[in-house]
Amino acid sequence: MTAAAPATAGEKTAALVASVEDLRVHFELKAGVLHAVDGVSFDIADGETLGLVGETGCGKSVTARSFLRLIPTPPGRYAGGRIRFWPKEARQSGGEPVDLLQVPTSDMLDIRGNRIAMIFQDPGKALNPALPIREQVAEVFYQHRTEDLLEAWNGRAPRPIRRAASQRAGKLERLAFKFPPLRSQSKRLKRRVDELVGDALAETQIHNPRKIMASYPHELSGGMKQRVMIAQALACNPDLLIADEPTTALDVTIQARILELIRELQHAHQTSVLYISHDLSLVRRICDRIAVMYAGRIAEIGTTQQVFHDPRHPYTQGLLAAVPSFAHRRGELAAIEGTVPELIDPDPSCRFHTRCAFATDICGRVDPVLDGRVAGRPVACHGYASPEELGVAAAELPHLDRSPA
Amino acid sequence: MQIREYVIRRLLILPLILIGTSLIVFTLGRVGGNPIAIYLEHEMTPEEVAQLEDRYGLNDSLPEQYVAWLGGVLRGDLGFSGVSAAPVMDVLPRRLAATLELSIAAAIVAISMGIGLGTFAGARRDRLPDHLTRVFAISGAATPIFWFAIVMLIIFWVYLGWFPVGRSDATIFASIPHPTGVYTIDAVLAGSWTAFRDAIWHLVLPAVTLGYGATAIITRMMRSSLAEELNEDYVDAARAKGLPERLVLRRHARRNALIPTVTVIGLGFGFLLQGSVVVEIIFIWPGLGRWMADAVLRGDQATIMAYVLFTSILFLIVNLIVDILYAYLDRRVVLGG
Amino acid sequence: MVDTAAPREPLTRTESGPLAVRLRRAGELTREVLRNPTTLMGLIVIVTLISLAFLAPLLTEPNRPDAYQMPRDWGATNAPPGTPGHLLGTTSTGGDVLYGVLWGARTSLRMSLIVVGVTMTVGTIMGSIAGFIGGKVDEFIMRIVDVLLAIPELIFALAIAAVLGPSFANIIFALSVVFWVKYARIIRGQIIHVKHNEYVDSARVIGDSKLNIYRKDVLPNSVTPVVVQATLDMGNIVLVGATLSFIGLAEAGLAEWGVLVSEGQAGISSGRWWASTFPGAMVFLWALAFNLLGDGLRDVLDPRTGGR
């Protein structure tokens, strides 16, 4: 559908799809303010797959949901920062980005599912149990592809049909669709929707889309449901696909196929992907770059190669040591000592300092910043900080290997 | 397919419960007092009384009496209503029509108000409208309907004069034929706008009063199940598709929240049946409930037995329909195991 | 299977621990229950109403010979609220509404306590028989329960009271026949649950008698749902009972809220609202307060079935 420019597809371009800057998402709880996301920054380049990894509860899902403003407020609150987003037109003409945290709701509705789509962790829960698949996928077209649906009318569709094509038809109009003269036209609209839904499903290698369309979610397998979710997400050719642990709830055998499918479709649609996972081995297979998250903050960012072969942050180093079959040959799982700290009303400090083997006094007092000057790529650790800027002696910093990669 | 099996299973239990109910009703009639009391008069001689007893089979053994009574019920003979001075079966249809008209109007009030209020509150969880609705819902179950009806009368009839009591205006009533006994339908059949307006005008206050308790039950259930559904992933998934909040709520969350709400509609109907007795007394509504109340005061056993048997069956049927509806709506119940 | 050396320790559960532990636990629960403002409100109203019931003979001159009969002041019929000597007004037959309100609380307390006591006992016995004996007996009792549940409470109670003839005692009897079912279900469910639990199997092997199983496992675990049900019933019984007496099944002239509403009903078309409104409001307060408390108890004691 889109005029793909083959030259830019493979090339590493500097064009960004999205840029998160110092994002802060807090939750007002009875016990205090939970800093679920506390100063997160990263970029997503056009066409790339960025992995956002971290343990359960580290804020990666909250970060992902913030892109679409899906955090319930209250108790949630976007406490600071911005998420800039460049839609296709803006990237091509060098136009201005929009701040996803600031755009008016009507613009946000236009972005959701159209420019930025999302796949959820458990497809069994993310599909509405009471609606057949057709209705659920069709909603995307009704919402964002009204003109497409009305193509056959050449702009001369009667008002009720136009309203139906954008899900605005009232009860009376829907009643009128059951009788002539609107009956045949509404049927034509339905056929057009069926066509589009069928194509979208077929694209995710569903072999009998007509049968699936008529099914209810509980009649489908987990893998099939996730295919439906993917079809629905990619139906409008989004610029950015957010995949929130899309294979966690699936059988291991199906995981690989779904992963493969996402990669294929990503190339076909030229979509950037933000891939959220707690599974490092999985992220390694699909991502170009990886951002490691810990307790509401980014620990470090690098290419997959860099993060796996030259982890800089002590947390990443510990995490990699915990991955079986990677640092250790068989079965030996090096768990990181200690537990994730409380994120309610935290004091300035490196969130990892309680579990870090290198931690010094400064780690418990000062927030580290994400800085790439010493390490050669962004790492948030005082071990790579400049002692002058912090106003301490070099000896007081954690002793890490500061040689550039 | 499985839904059909489920329905058949439910239908098989029905006769069992019906026999049990009829036994209880019969026992009430025989053990509880003298079934011919209403026919007795002071100047009767003991011989005449004995004659009466013999005529109504009171000297037979109890099982024989039960079989005879049940045979009569099955043939449509529910005995002679003392308060109406007519056979029970002659009076019942007219009374039933009046009660059905009132109950259905009340059910419409309860279901639409309950779902509407519940949706409104559930979508605004823990904010002021939600707290107010919660108070309303809890107080609804605790409100004595006889008192509520009187308060409604005092406000809307005595002081404001907005609504009348009774079932219709006498002259308007006489102006059209009444083939069904349901006055709104009769008015439509007769094509009389005046009669229709009169029927509705008389219906509003008792229907709202009667529907109040059931409204509270439905509101409460709808509120909590909607609030629960709104936490589900598919609601966020619907938002992530770009659907406006209106559609997220209406097409996604509310549809699923309605499923558990259906189960309390049966309970709500029980409320309506019970409430109809006092509402009909207070609003002078000539339905089954008022008939029962009259019979209770006069010790008219035939009428009491007919009423209990009839309302129990009605209640059973409604609950059966609700069960079937629930099984149909929530395919997961039956098919998902 | 037979393990004679099975430790006795698992048999004692938290509910039947040392007295001090149980008291502390009860204290914690009480605090938790009272943290909810609506529950607290319910409790305050209940305490107030029950105090009124106890203080009735001090606040008003008891009528002679029967204090539960309304006194008649024929010199002041239809007096509006605020009349000296008749703070809440009088009925068309000169009954003092305040007297009815206060002594009505006493009547209601008496009625609900008797009915809850009787139904709890009968329900426990029936449920225990069904649960322990099982088989045909269980089947039989549970069918009775099914049938009783098939008829709406009020209608069933109305029918019973009606064939027995109008009297307050008959109302109490009718309510007792109707309200025992839920307790039987709770106790039977608990017994069947315990029967399927392993630790009772080991207890039986050791030679515990049924009575002991009952005392150690069934009763402690049934206390919570029974207490919640009893609290809710305290309210509902007065609600249904007052409805029956409103319909006319209690003796005329009884100092009971439903009777008073019924007596006042005739006057409302002439603007005499007080005789019905005050006693009816008392029924509402009574039922509301016990419902609030019951709900609050359920939320805390049995979070699974919490109605939120």
Coordinates of N, CA and C in Angstrom, one line a residue, chain C residues 130-134 190-198 200-201 204 210:
Chain C
A130 N -27.9 -33.7 57.4 CA -27.7 -33.9 56.0 C -26.2 -34.1 55.7
G131 N -25.4 -33.4 56.3 CA -23.9 -33.5 56.0 C -23.3 -34.7 56.6
F132 N -23.7 -35.1 57.8 CA -23.0 -36.3 58.4 C -23.6 -37.6 57.9
I133 N -24.9 -37.7 57.8 CA -25.5 -38.9 57.4 C -25.3 -39.1 55.9
G134 N -25.6 -38.1 55.2 CA -25.4 -38.1 53.7 C -26.4 -39.0 53.1
Q190 N -20.1 -26.9 54.9 CA -18.8 -27.0 55.7 C -18.5 -28.4 56.0
I191 N -19.5 -29.2 56.4 CA -19.2 -30.6 56.8 C -18.7 -31.3 55.6
I192 N -19.3 -31.1 54.4 CA -18.9 -31.9 53.3 C -17.5 -31.4 52.9
H193 N -17.2 -30.2 53.0 CA -15.9 -29.7 52.7 C -14.8 -30.3 53.7
V194 N -15.2 -30.3 55.0 CA -14.2 -30.9 56.0 C -14.1 -32.4 55.7
K195 N -15.2 -33.1 55.4 CA -15.1 -34.5 55.1 C -14.1 -34.8 54.0
H196 N -14.0 -33.9 53.0 CA -13.1 -34.2 51.9 C -11.6 -33.8 52.2
N197 N -11.5 -33.2 53.4 CA -10.1 -32.7 53.7 C -9.3 -33.8 54.4
E198 N -8.0 -33.8 54.0 CA -7.2 -34.9 54.5 C -7.1 -34.9 56.0
V200 N -8.9 -34.5 58.3 CA -10.0 -35.1 59.1 C -9.9 -36.6 58.9
D201 N -9.5 -37.0 57.7 CA -9.2 -38.5 57.5 C -8.3 -39.0 58.6
R204 N -9.9 -39.2 61.9 CA -10.8 -40.4 62.0 C -10.0 -41.6 62.3
K210 N -17.1 -38.3 65.9 CA -17.8 -37.3 65.0 C -18.0 -36.0 65.8

